[in-house]
Amino acid sequence: EFRRVLFRSPLALAVRQAPTPAARVDAVFLAVLSRRATTAEQATCAAALPPGEELAEALAFALLNSRQFYFEP
């Protein structure tokens, strides 16, 4: 059920419509961190992440667990 809902999410739609792997990475960065990936981040993602929609899932998980996303009140 969760995967079916996730498949229809705005992020999944943006990733599916992105014409290149770099555009997919940017779609995830924009959705999670509200910014595009830097050149260094693009290179890291290209080398380390699987292609296709698995890229979005793995990258979103990594970004949500990164220090940039961490919030301490």
CSV table of C-alpha atoms in Angstrom, one decimal:
chain,number,residue,atom,x,y,z
A,1,GLU,CA,0.0,0.0,0.0
A,2,PHE,CA,2.7,2.5,1.0
A,3,ARG,CA,4.7,1.9,-2.3
A,4,ARG,CA,1.5,2.4,-4.3
A,5,VAL,CA,0.9,5.8,-2.6
A,6,LEU,CA,4.6,6.7,-2.9
A,7,PHE,CA,4.5,5.9,-6.6
A,8,ARG,CA,1.8,8.6,-7.1
A,9,SER,CA,3.6,11.2,-5.0
A,10,PRO,CA,4.7,14.6,-6.5
A,11,LEU,CA,8.3,13.6,-6.0
A,12,ALA,CA,7.9,10.3,-7.9
A,13,LEU,CA,6.1,12.1,-10.7
A,14,ALA,CA,8.9,14.7,-11.0
A,15,VAL,CA,11.5,11.9,-11.0
A,16,ARG,CA,9.7,10.0,-13.7
A,17,GLN,CA,9.4,13.1,-15.9
A,18,ALA,CA,13.0,14.1,-15.5
A,19,PRO,CA,14.8,13.6,-18.8
A,20,THR,CA,18.3,12.8,-17.3
A,21,PRO,CA,19.8,11.3,-14.2
A,22,ALA,CA,21.1,14.8,-13.2
A,23,ALA,CA,17.5,16.1,-13.5
A,24,ARG,CA,16.3,13.3,-11.3
A,25,VAL,CA,18.9,14.1,-8.6
A,26,ASP,CA,17.9,17.8,-8.8
A,27,ALA,CA,14.2,16.8,-8.4
A,28,VAL,CA,14.9,14.9,-5.2
A,29,PHE,CA,17.2,17.7,-3.8
A,30,LEU,CA,14.5,20.3,-4.6
A,31,ALA,CA,11.8,18.3,-2.9
A,32,VAL,CA,13.8,17.5,0.2
A,33,LEU,CA,16.3,20.4,0.7
A,34,SER,CA,14.7,23.1,-1.5
A,35,ARG,CA,17.8,23.5,-3.5
A,36,ARG,CA,19.5,22.0,-6.5
A,37,ALA,CA,22.4,19.6,-6.1
A,38,THR,CA,25.9,21.0,-6.4
A,39,THR,CA,28.3,19.7,-9.1
A,40,ALA,CA,30.1,17.7,-6.4
A,41,GLU,CA,26.8,16.2,-5.2
A,42,GLN,CA,25.8,15.4,-8.7
A,43,ALA,CA,29.0,13.5,-9.2
A,44,THR,CA,28.7,11.6,-6.0
A,45,CYS,CA,25.1,10.6,-6.8
A,46,ALA,CA,26.0,9.5,-10.3
A,47,ALA,CA,28.8,7.2,-8.9
A,48,ALA,CA,27.0,5.8,-5.9
A,49,LEU,CA,23.3,5.5,-6.6
A,50,PRO,CA,21.3,3.1,-8.7
A,51,PRO,CA,19.6,4.3,-11.9
A,52,GLY,CA,15.9,5.0,-12.3
A,53,GLU,CA,13.3,5.4,-9.6
A,54,GLU,CA,15.5,3.5,-7.1
A,55,LEU,CA,17.7,6.5,-7.3
A,56,ALA,CA,15.0,8.7,-5.9
A,57,GLU,CA,14.1,6.4,-3.1
A,58,ALA,CA,17.8,5.9,-2.0
A,59,LEU,CA,18.6,9.6,-2.4
A,60,ALA,CA,15.6,10.8,-0.5
A,61,PHE,CA,16.3,8.4,2.3
A,62,ALA,CA,20.0,9.6,2.4
A,63,LEU,CA,19.0,13.3,2.4
A,64,LEU,CA,16.3,12.9,5.1
A,65,ASN,CA,19.0,11.4,7.3
A,66,SER,CA,21.7,14.0,6.5
A,67,ARG,CA,22.9,16.7,8.8
A,68,GLN,CA,21.4,19.3,6.4
A,69,PHE,CA,17.9,18.1,7.1
A,70,TYR,CA,18.4,17.7,10.9
A,71,PHE,CA,16.5,20.2,13.0
A,72,GLU,CA,17.0,20.7,16.7
A,73,PRO,CA,14.7,23.2,18.4
